[in-house]
Amino acid sequence: MPYVLVTLCRTSSHWVGGAPPGGGTLHRWRSWLQGWALWRTPRPSRILILAVNAMAVAVGCVTVILVPVSIGQDDLIRFGVLAGCAWAATELTRHVEQRRAVAHAPAVAHIDSAAVWVMATTIVLPPVLALAMVILTNVLLWDRVKRRRTPPYRAVYTTATILLGTSLAIMILSTGLGTYPGLPATAVEFGVIALAATLAWAVNFGLIVAAIATHNPTTSARDLFSDLSGQILEAGAAALGVLVAITIMTTPVAMPAVLVVIAALHRASLVTGLEKAASIDAKTGLATAARWHHHAEQLLVRAQDAGTGIGLLMVDLDHFKKINDTHGHLFGDQVLRAVADELRGEVRELDACGRWGGEEFTVVVADIDSDQSLQRIAERIRLRIQAIILDAPSTETADPVTITASIGGVHHIPDTSTTVDDLVAAADAALYEAKRERNVSRVYPTTPPPQQQPTAQARERTDTPPQ
């Protein structure tokens, strides 16, 4: 059955399965195979995908051989009930899953919402049926939820990673449970199930992260593991899978109640996901202006209570409008992402950086003792941005694109009357001074000295900060 899934790796909107279009000549077969989106992935990613897919088939077969469990009529009935519930759950949560998929960052491992049914079948049904449930649930998810946004080869790879994790779980359960397949009878056996579920998740998550990293080597480790807290949903799904296993074995008439719980959990996860998406800038991965302002207020209150200094920097990219006009807005977005990566690489976890609007970024620095210390941080940020070199779009023959930034900052030991808006206004005034020369940083204690308002030519700003 995994082999059948491999034949779905064709991205043409006119063909999903069956024979290739236009006859069976060798030329058409070659054209059909060469049209797979898989071959357009980077070579390391392609090797990993093919290796994991082949390994999933081999390990699945070995698992079935090493854990020989005959399939009875009751097993088939339970499998049918669980498969029907998996289909019903997919339909009930389809729109929620689609919205989660849209909000999902491409550099983050997506949470497998079918773990409930896979976990249940892995515990109480023979290995063949457990592996079949993996394939069935992932086909359902791809067909009903992910078809428009997920290339088939990715769906196949995801299925392969879950097959490998499930095979490992089967081996652990068959060794650690007194009766396998079957329900746990002691606390130790519940621990065995927890171990099996954890290792299955680790295999799945690790291979997905590896695929993302090989497909886009520039993705930072911080981005790859940025949604580990979201994996709580996966843990909850696995725990619910244990309850489903108990229900299907003892009180199968209660299965509709499980569907209600799953639908409610998905709705709750969507709300959480949308709240998070609203706080993260889609182009840079930094905090939005509203989220950054909230975090800055928290750091300001802490500085007021402790009597420590706080610093605020505003970073404005020089000639960004010219970059957009020359190379296009997509390349401009690439510039913004590169700058965001450098900001993340410079600031501490305690500090916060966000996108203020357009080509402007903000950084709040906690526990900073002087304006000289803040000046050094501003200079390091400026030099990191200055070191960015990006290749111009492939359709052009222009020289590599370099970036510079002007930075204004303020260091302040706050009192109870200080607000974040006060600090932003002071840093913004310092930024005006920096924009007179460009590619410099200007940091002042508390507020900068009054200066004449620069002309529009002295400081280009294509966007105004959001209110």
Short mmCIF file of C-alpha atoms in Angstrom, two decimals:
data_model
loop_
_atom_site.label_atom_id
_atom_site.label_comp_id
_atom_site.label_asym_id
_atom_site.label_seq_id
_atom_site.Cartn_x
_atom_site.Cartn_y
_atom_site.Cartn_z
CA MET A 1 0.00 0.00 0.00
CA PRO A 2 2.80 2.55 0.61
CA TYR A 3 3.95 1.88 -2.95
CA VAL A 4 0.54 2.88 -4.26
CA LEU A 5 0.93 6.20 -2.47
CA VAL A 6 4.24 6.83 -4.23
CA THR A 7 2.42 6.86 -7.56
CA LEU A 8 0.62 10.03 -6.44
CA CYS A 9 3.75 12.15 -6.86
CA ARG A 10 2.54 14.00 -9.94
CA THR A 11 1.59 17.66 -9.65
CA SER A 12 -0.34 18.02 -12.89
CA SER A 13 -3.84 19.32 -12.18
CA HIS A 14 -5.14 16.89 -14.81
CA TRP A 15 -3.83 13.67 -13.29
CA VAL A 16 -3.74 12.25 -9.79
CA GLY A 17 -3.63 8.47 -10.20
CA GLY A 18 -3.90 5.77 -12.82
CA ALA A 19 -2.08 5.64 -16.13
CA PRO A 20 -0.17 8.64 -17.48
CA PRO A 21 -2.00 10.71 -20.07
CA GLY A 22 -1.57 10.30 -23.76
CA GLY A 23 -0.80 6.63 -24.19
CA GLY A 24 1.93 4.32 -22.98
CA THR A 25 4.92 5.12 -25.19
CA LEU A 26 8.35 5.26 -23.62
CA HIS A 27 8.63 8.96 -24.44
CA ARG A 28 5.39 9.81 -22.69
CA TRP A 29 6.34 7.72 -19.68
CA ARG A 30 9.67 9.57 -19.46
CA SER A 31 7.96 12.96 -19.77
CA TRP A 32 5.44 11.96 -17.13
CA LEU A 33 8.13 10.88 -14.68
CA GLN A 34 10.24 13.98 -15.31
CA GLY A 35 7.23 16.16 -14.58
CA TRP A 36 7.09 15.13 -10.92
CA ALA A 37 7.66 18.05 -8.57
CA LEU A 38 9.92 15.78 -6.52
CA TRP A 39 12.72 16.11 -9.09
CA ARG A 40 12.72 19.89 -8.71
CA THR A 41 13.61 19.72 -5.03
CA PRO A 42 17.26 20.20 -3.93
CA ARG A 43 19.34 17.06 -4.29
CA PRO A 44 19.88 16.45 -0.55
CA SER A 45 16.15 16.80 0.05
CA ARG A 46 15.33 14.48 -2.83
CA ILE A 47 17.73 11.81 -1.56
CA LEU A 48 16.25 12.04 1.94
CA ILE A 49 12.69 11.77 0.64
CA LEU A 50 13.38 8.73 -1.53
CA ALA A 51 15.40 7.04 1.21
CA VAL A 52 12.74 7.55 3.87
CA ASN A 53 9.97 6.39 1.53
CA ALA A 54 11.89 3.20 0.69
CA MET A 55 12.75 2.66 4.35
CA ALA A 56 9.10 3.02 5.36
CA VAL A 57 8.09 0.25 2.96
CA ALA A 58 10.91 -2.03 4.13
CA VAL A 59 10.45 -1.38 7.85
CA GLY A 60 6.69 -1.79 7.57
CA CYS A 61 7.11 -5.20 5.94
CA VAL A 62 9.70 -6.28 8.50
CA THR A 63 7.43 -5.19 11.35
CA VAL A 64 4.53 -7.26 10.03
CA ILE A 65 6.85 -10.27 9.74
CA LEU A 66 8.46 -9.87 13.17
CA VAL A 67 5.15 -9.23 14.95
CA PRO A 68 2.86 -11.80 13.36
CA VAL A 69 -0.68 -11.26 14.64
CA SER A 70 -3.59 -12.91 12.91
CA ILE A 71 -6.55 -10.73 11.95
CA GLY A 72 -9.90 -11.83 13.36
CA GLN A 73 -13.41 -10.78 12.50
CA ASP A 74 -13.62 -8.55 15.57
CA ASP A 75 -10.41 -6.81 14.47
CA LEU A 76 -11.91 -6.04 11.08
CA ILE A 77 -15.09 -4.69 12.67
CA ARG A 78 -13.14 -2.46 15.03
CA PHE A 79 -10.96 -1.29 12.17
CA GLY A 80 -14.06 -0.43 10.18
CA VAL A 81 -15.51 1.55 13.09
CA LEU A 82 -12.26 3.44 13.64
CA ALA A 83 -11.85 4.09 9.92
CA GLY A 84 -15.40 5.40 9.74
CA CYS A 85 -14.77 7.66 12.72
CA ALA A 86 -11.52 8.88 11.11
CA TRP A 87 -13.45 9.78 7.95
CA ALA A 88 -16.20 11.49 10.00
CA ALA A 89 -13.62 13.43 12.05
CA THR A 90 -11.86 14.54 8.86
CA GLU A 91 -15.12 15.87 7.47
CA LEU A 92 -16.11 17.55 10.73
CA THR A 93 -12.76 19.29 11.10
CA ARG A 94 -12.00 19.82 7.40
CA HIS A 95 -12.54 23.56 7.37
CA VAL A 96 -10.62 24.01 10.60
CA GLU A 97 -7.71 21.99 9.23
CA GLN A 98 -7.71 24.00 6.00
CA ARG A 99 -7.46 27.24 7.93
CA ARG A 100 -4.70 25.79 10.11
CA ALA A 101 -2.84 24.76 6.96
CA VAL A 102 -3.11 28.27 5.55
CA ALA A 103 -1.79 29.81 8.77
CA HIS A 104 0.97 27.21 9.06
CA ALA A 105 4.49 28.53 8.60
CA PRO A 106 6.37 26.60 5.88
CA ALA A 107 9.49 26.26 8.00
CA VAL A 108 7.69 24.59 10.89
CA ALA A 109 6.69 20.95 11.20
CA HIS A 110 2.93 20.70 10.89
CA ILE A 111 1.07 18.82 13.62
CA ASP A 112 -0.44 15.49 12.62
CA SER A 113 -4.09 15.64 13.65
CA ALA A 114 -4.74 11.97 12.75
CA ALA A 115 -2.68 10.67 15.66
CA VAL A 116 -5.85 9.77 17.59
CA TRP A 117 -6.83 6.99 15.22
CA VAL A 118 -3.30 5.81 14.54
CA MET A 119 -2.56 5.53 18.24
CA ALA A 120 -5.76 3.63 18.96
CA THR A 121 -5.22 1.08 16.19
CA THR A 122 -1.58 0.65 17.15
CA ILE A 123 -2.59 -0.36 20.67
CA VAL A 124 -5.55 -2.69 20.08
CA LEU A 125 -5.31 -3.95 16.47
CA PRO A 126 -2.80 -6.13 14.59
CA PRO A 127 0.20 -4.36 13.00
CA VAL A 128 -1.12 -4.72 9.46
CA LEU A 129 -4.28 -2.80 10.37
CA ALA A 130 -2.33 -0.19 12.35
CA LEU A 131 -0.12 0.54 9.34
CA ALA A 132 -3.16 0.55 7.09
CA MET A 133 -4.76 3.17 9.35
CA VAL A 134 -1.70 5.41 8.90
CA ILE A 135 -2.12 5.28 5.14
CA LEU A 136 -5.89 5.70 5.26
CA THR A 137 -5.88 8.74 7.55
CA ASN A 138 -3.15 10.50 5.59
CA VAL A 139 -4.89 9.86 2.28
CA LEU A 140 -8.06 11.32 3.78
CA LEU A 141 -6.24 14.38 5.08
CA TRP A 142 -4.48 15.00 1.78
CA ASP A 143 -7.60 14.49 -0.32
CA ARG A 144 -9.99 16.51 1.85
CA VAL A 145 -7.69 19.12 3.37
CA LYS A 146 -4.26 19.47 1.79
CA ARG A 147 -4.66 18.67 -1.89
CA ARG A 148 -4.56 22.29 -3.09
CA ARG A 149 -1.63 23.39 -0.94
CA THR A 150 0.52 20.29 -0.45
CA PRO A 151 2.46 18.64 -3.31
CA PRO A 152 1.76 14.91 -3.34
CA TYR A 153 5.39 13.97 -2.71
CA ARG A 154 5.23 15.82 0.61
CA ALA A 155 2.10 13.95 1.63
CA VAL A 156 3.80 10.67 0.73
CA TYR A 157 6.89 11.62 2.73
CA THR A 158 4.79 12.59 5.75
CA THR A 159 3.00 9.25 5.53
CA ALA A 160 6.35 7.46 5.36
CA THR A 161 7.62 9.19 8.50
CA ILE A 162 4.47 8.22 10.39
CA LEU A 163 4.78 4.64 9.14
CA LEU A 164 8.32 4.49 10.51
CA GLY A 165 7.25 5.93 13.86
CA THR A 166 4.27 3.59 14.06
CA SER A 167 6.45 0.58 13.23
CA LEU A 168 8.79 1.50 16.07
CA ALA A 169 5.80 1.89 18.42
CA ILE A 170 4.50 -1.54 17.40
CA MET A 171 7.86 -3.15 18.21
CA ILE A 172 7.92 -1.46 21.63
CA LEU A 173 4.33 -2.38 22.47
CA SER A 174 4.74 -5.98 21.35
CA THR A 175 7.73 -6.27 23.68
CA GLY A 176 6.47 -4.29 26.67
CA LEU A 177 2.79 -5.19 26.91
CA GLY A 178 1.67 -8.42 28.49
CA THR A 179 -0.95 -8.89 25.80
CA TYR A 180 -0.42 -7.36 22.40
CA PRO A 181 -2.49 -6.13 20.78
CA GLY A 182 -4.66 -5.23 23.73
CA LEU A 183 -5.35 -2.74 26.48
CA PRO A 184 -2.78 -1.94 29.18
CA ALA A 185 -3.48 -3.56 32.51
CA THR A 186 -0.91 -1.90 34.80
CA ALA A 187 0.72 1.47 35.32
CA VAL A 188 3.92 0.07 33.85
CA GLU A 189 2.12 -0.86 30.66
CA PHE A 190 0.67 2.64 30.44
CA GLY A 191 4.26 3.84 30.71
CA VAL A 192 5.23 1.56 27.84
CA ILE A 193 2.49 3.11 25.72
CA ALA A 194 3.70 6.60 26.64
CA LEU A 195 7.24 5.62 25.64
CA ALA A 196 6.07 4.18 22.34
CA ALA A 197 4.02 7.30 21.55
CA THR A 198 6.93 9.61 22.44
CA LEU A 199 9.42 7.75 20.26
CA ALA A 200 6.95 7.56 17.37
CA TRP A 201 6.46 11.33 17.60
CA ALA A 202 10.23 11.90 17.76
CA VAL A 203 10.80 9.89 14.58
CA ASN A 204 8.03 11.70 12.73
CA PHE A 205 9.02 15.17 13.94
CA GLY A 206 12.73 14.63 13.42
CA LEU A 207 12.35 13.44 9.84
CA ILE A 208 9.98 16.30 8.97
CA VAL A 209 12.45 18.82 10.39
CA ALA A 210 15.26 17.13 8.43
CA ALA A 211 13.24 17.44 5.23
CA ILE A 212 12.57 21.13 5.83
CA ALA A 213 16.25 21.76 6.60
CA THR A 214 17.51 19.97 3.48
CA HIS A 215 14.93 21.65 1.26
CA ASN A 216 15.85 25.10 2.57
CA PRO A 217 19.34 25.01 4.14
CA THR A 218 19.13 28.69 5.13
CA THR A 219 16.30 27.98 7.58
CA SER A 220 17.56 28.66 11.09
CA ALA A 221 17.30 26.15 13.91
CA ARG A 222 15.24 28.73 15.77
CA ASP A 223 12.65 28.68 13.00
CA LEU A 224 12.68 24.90 12.71
CA PHE A 225 11.89 24.45 16.39
CA SER A 226 9.80 27.59 16.85
CA ASP A 227 6.53 25.72 17.33
CA LEU A 228 7.50 23.02 19.82
CA SER A 229 4.82 24.31 22.18
CA GLY A 230 2.28 23.58 19.46
CA GLN A 231 3.25 19.91 19.68
CA ILE A 232 1.17 19.78 22.85
CA LEU A 233 -1.74 19.15 20.51
CA GLU A 234 0.07 16.08 19.21
CA ALA A 235 0.58 14.82 22.77
CA GLY A 236 -3.10 15.41 23.50
CA ALA A 237 -4.08 13.53 20.35
CA ALA A 238 -1.93 10.56 21.39
CA ALA A 239 -3.45 10.56 24.87
CA LEU A 240 -6.93 10.73 23.36
CA GLY A 241 -5.92 7.80 21.18
CA VAL A 242 -5.42 5.71 24.31
CA LEU A 243 -8.92 6.64 25.46
CA VAL A 244 -10.28 5.77 22.02
CA ALA A 245 -8.59 2.38 22.27
CA ILE A 246 -10.26 1.76 25.60
CA THR A 247 -13.61 2.96 24.25
CA ILE A 248 -13.54 0.80 21.11
CA MET A 249 -12.72 -2.27 23.20
CA THR A 250 -15.18 -1.69 26.04
CA THR A 251 -17.93 0.75 25.00
CA PRO A 252 -17.92 1.22 21.21
CA VAL A 253 -21.34 2.92 21.30
CA ALA A 254 -19.61 5.91 22.94
CA MET A 255 -17.47 6.60 19.85
CA PRO A 256 -19.72 9.49 18.65
CA ALA A 257 -18.79 11.33 21.85
CA VAL A 258 -15.14 11.07 20.81
CA LEU A 259 -15.96 12.83 17.55
CA VAL A 260 -17.52 15.71 19.47
CA VAL A 261 -14.39 16.03 21.63
CA ILE A 262 -12.11 15.99 18.59
CA ALA A 263 -14.14 18.65 16.80
CA ALA A 264 -14.02 20.87 19.90
CA LEU A 265 -10.26 20.40 20.30
CA HIS A 266 -9.67 21.33 16.69
CA ARG A 267 -11.76 24.45 17.05
CA ALA A 268 -9.76 25.43 20.14
CA SER A 269 -6.46 24.77 18.35
CA LEU A 270 -7.58 26.98 15.47
CA VAL A 271 -8.30 29.88 17.81
CA THR A 272 -4.86 29.48 19.40
CA GLY A 273 -3.21 29.26 16.00
CA LEU A 274 -4.96 32.36 14.71
CA GLU A 275 -3.99 34.30 17.83
CA LYS A 276 -0.38 33.31 17.29
CA ALA A 277 -0.53 34.16 13.58
CA ALA A 278 -1.89 37.58 14.45
CA SER A 279 1.15 38.26 16.65
CA ILE A 280 3.78 37.20 14.08
CA ASP A 281 4.66 39.21 10.99
CA ALA A 282 4.17 36.89 8.02
CA LYS A 283 7.06 38.26 5.96
CA THR A 284 9.77 38.28 8.61
CA GLY A 285 8.68 35.97 11.40
CA LEU A 286 9.26 38.79 13.88
CA ALA A 287 6.64 40.13 16.25
CA THR A 288 4.03 42.42 14.79
CA ALA A 289 3.99 46.03 15.96
CA ALA A 290 1.14 45.32 18.39
CA ARG A 291 2.81 42.23 19.83
CA TRP A 292 6.18 43.98 20.12
CA HIS A 293 4.55 46.97 21.85
CA HIS A 294 2.93 44.65 24.39
CA HIS A 295 6.24 42.91 25.13
CA ALA A 296 8.04 46.26 25.36
CA GLU A 297 5.49 47.43 27.92
CA GLN A 298 6.20 44.35 30.04
CA LEU A 299 9.95 44.99 29.92
CA LEU A 300 9.38 48.65 30.76
CA VAL A 301 7.33 47.77 33.85
CA ARG A 302 10.05 45.38 34.96
CA ALA A 303 12.71 48.07 34.46
CA GLN A 304 10.62 50.55 36.46
CA ASP A 305 10.27 48.09 39.33
CA ALA A 306 13.96 47.17 39.32
CA GLY A 307 15.32 50.64 38.60
CA THR A 308 17.39 49.32 35.68
CA GLY A 309 18.01 50.88 32.31
CA ILE A 310 16.14 50.02 29.15
CA GLY A 311 17.09 50.74 25.56
CA LEU A 312 15.04 51.07 22.41
CA LEU A 313 16.37 51.00 18.85
CA MET A 314 14.63 51.81 15.60
CA VAL A 315 16.20 50.36 12.47
CA ASP A 316 15.34 51.80 9.05
CA LEU A 317 16.69 50.28 5.83
CA ASP A 318 18.33 52.77 3.50
CA HIS A 319 17.03 53.13 -0.06
CA PHE A 320 14.58 50.27 0.40
CA LYS A 321 12.09 51.83 -1.99
CA LYS A 322 14.78 51.77 -4.69
CA ILE A 323 15.37 48.07 -4.04
CA ASN A 324 11.65 47.39 -4.41
CA ASP A 325 11.39 49.47 -7.57
CA THR A 326 14.47 47.87 -9.14
CA HIS A 327 14.09 44.22 -8.20
CA GLY A 328 10.43 43.87 -7.30
CA HIS A 329 8.48 43.42 -4.09
CA LEU A 330 9.19 39.67 -3.81
CA PHE A 331 12.89 40.42 -3.65
CA GLY A 332 12.11 43.20 -1.19
CA ASP A 333 10.43 40.62 1.02
CA GLN A 334 13.59 38.51 0.80
CA VAL A 335 15.59 41.52 2.00
CA LEU A 336 13.23 41.96 4.96
CA ARG A 337 13.63 38.30 5.92
CA ALA A 338 17.42 38.53 5.72
CA VAL A 339 17.44 41.59 7.98
CA ALA A 340 15.07 39.87 10.41
CA ASP A 341 17.45 36.90 10.61
CA GLU A 342 20.32 39.22 11.52
CA LEU A 343 18.25 40.94 14.19
CA ARG A 344 17.31 37.60 15.72
CA GLY A 345 20.96 36.59 15.65
CA GLU A 346 22.03 39.69 17.58
CA VAL A 347 19.40 40.21 20.27
CA ARG A 348 19.04 38.10 23.38
CA GLU A 349 16.07 35.92 24.15
CA LEU A 350 15.14 38.41 26.88
CA ASP A 351 14.95 41.27 24.39
CA ALA A 352 12.36 41.68 21.66
CA CYS A 353 12.54 42.74 18.05
CA GLY A 354 9.62 43.36 15.76
CA ARG A 355 8.65 44.79 12.44
CA TRP A 356 7.31 48.29 13.01
CA GLY A 357 6.07 48.84 9.50
CA GLY A 358 7.40 48.90 5.94
CA GLU A 359 11.21 48.74 6.16
CA GLU A 360 11.39 49.72 9.84
CA PHE A 361 12.22 47.41 12.73
CA THR A 362 12.19 47.99 16.45
CA VAL A 363 14.33 46.44 19.18
CA VAL A 364 13.84 46.79 22.91
CA VAL A 365 16.87 45.92 25.06
CA ALA A 366 16.36 45.16 28.73
CA ASP A 367 18.88 45.58 31.57
CA ILE A 368 21.20 47.90 29.63
CA ASP A 369 23.45 50.03 31.80
CA SER A 370 24.31 52.99 29.55
CA ASP A 371 23.82 54.64 26.20
CA GLN A 372 27.37 53.58 25.29
CA SER A 373 26.42 49.93 25.72
CA LEU A 374 23.32 50.46 23.62
CA GLN A 375 25.44 52.23 20.99
CA ARG A 376 27.66 49.15 20.71
CA ILE A 377 24.61 46.95 20.20
CA ALA A 378 23.29 49.32 17.54
CA GLU A 379 26.63 49.25 15.74
CA ARG A 380 26.76 45.45 15.77
CA ILE A 381 23.27 45.35 14.25
CA ARG A 382 24.25 47.94 11.63
CA LEU A 383 27.38 46.00 10.67
CA ARG A 384 25.48 42.71 10.45
CA ILE A 385 22.95 44.28 8.10
CA GLN A 386 25.74 45.89 6.08
CA ALA A 387 27.31 42.45 5.64
CA ILE A 388 24.18 41.01 4.00
CA ILE A 389 24.76 40.17 0.35
CA LEU A 390 21.87 38.87 -1.72
CA ASP A 391 21.92 37.70 -5.31
CA ALA A 392 19.66 39.71 -7.58
CA PRO A 393 16.69 37.84 -9.07
CA SER A 394 17.86 35.15 -11.51
CA THR A 395 16.30 36.93 -14.50
CA GLU A 396 18.70 39.83 -14.02
CA THR A 397 22.42 40.18 -14.52
CA ALA A 398 22.87 42.88 -11.89
CA ASP A 399 25.57 42.75 -9.25
CA PRO A 400 24.72 41.26 -5.85
CA VAL A 401 22.55 43.49 -3.72
CA THR A 402 23.93 44.93 -0.50
CA ILE A 403 21.91 46.59 2.25
CA THR A 404 22.59 49.33 4.75
CA ALA A 405 20.51 50.63 7.63
CA SER A 406 20.29 53.73 9.77
CA ILE A 407 19.62 53.21 13.45
CA GLY A 408 18.32 55.56 16.11
CA GLY A 409 18.14 54.67 19.75
CA VAL A 410 17.50 55.93 23.25
CA HIS A 411 18.71 54.68 26.62
CA HIS A 412 16.54 55.51 29.60
CA ILE A 413 16.18 54.69 33.27
CA PRO A 414 12.39 54.86 33.47
CA ASP A 415 10.21 56.38 36.11
CA THR A 416 6.53 55.72 36.60
CA SER A 417 5.56 58.32 34.01
CA THR A 418 7.59 56.81 31.17
CA THR A 419 5.66 55.01 28.45
CA VAL A 420 6.75 52.88 25.52
CA ASP A 421 5.40 55.55 23.20
CA ASP A 422 7.74 58.07 24.85
CA LEU A 423 10.70 55.83 24.12
CA VAL A 424 9.54 55.20 20.55
CA ALA A 425 9.24 58.94 19.94
CA ALA A 426 12.74 59.57 21.33
CA ALA A 427 14.27 56.75 19.28
CA ASP A 428 12.42 57.96 16.21
CA ALA A 429 13.93 61.43 16.65
CA ALA A 430 17.38 59.86 16.90
CA LEU A 431 16.63 57.92 13.74
CA TYR A 432 15.90 61.16 11.92
CA GLU A 433 19.41 62.27 12.80
CA ALA A 434 20.91 59.01 11.55
CA LYS A 435 19.01 59.24 8.26
CA ARG A 436 20.81 62.52 7.49
CA GLU A 437 24.00 60.54 6.85
CA ARG A 438 22.62 57.03 6.33
CA ASN A 439 24.32 53.80 7.37
CA VAL A 440 25.10 55.21 10.81
CA SER A 441 23.70 54.77 14.29
CA ARG A 442 22.76 57.51 16.71
CA VAL A 443 21.99 56.67 20.34
CA TYR A 444 21.19 59.22 23.04
CA PRO A 445 20.49 59.10 26.76
CA THR A 446 16.79 59.65 27.47
CA THR A 447 16.06 61.97 24.51
CA PRO A 448 18.15 63.26 21.62
CA PRO A 449 18.98 66.95 21.36
CA PRO A 450 16.42 68.97 19.41
CA GLN A 451 17.20 69.15 15.71
CA GLN A 452 15.60 70.64 12.66
CA GLN A 453 13.06 68.35 11.01
CA PRO A 454 14.82 66.70 8.02
CA THR A 455 13.42 66.96 4.55
CA ALA A 456 11.56 64.13 2.89
CA GLN A 457 14.64 63.50 0.75
CA ALA A 458 16.80 63.08 3.82
CA ARG A 459 14.68 60.27 5.07
CA GLU A 460 12.69 57.97 2.85
CA ARG A 461 9.83 56.14 4.51
CA THR A 462 7.47 54.21 2.31
CA ASP A 463 5.18 53.12 5.13
CA THR A 464 3.99 54.65 8.34
CA PRO A 465 4.03 52.60 11.56
CA PRO A 466 0.73 50.91 12.30
CA GLN A 467 -1.35 52.49 15.00
#
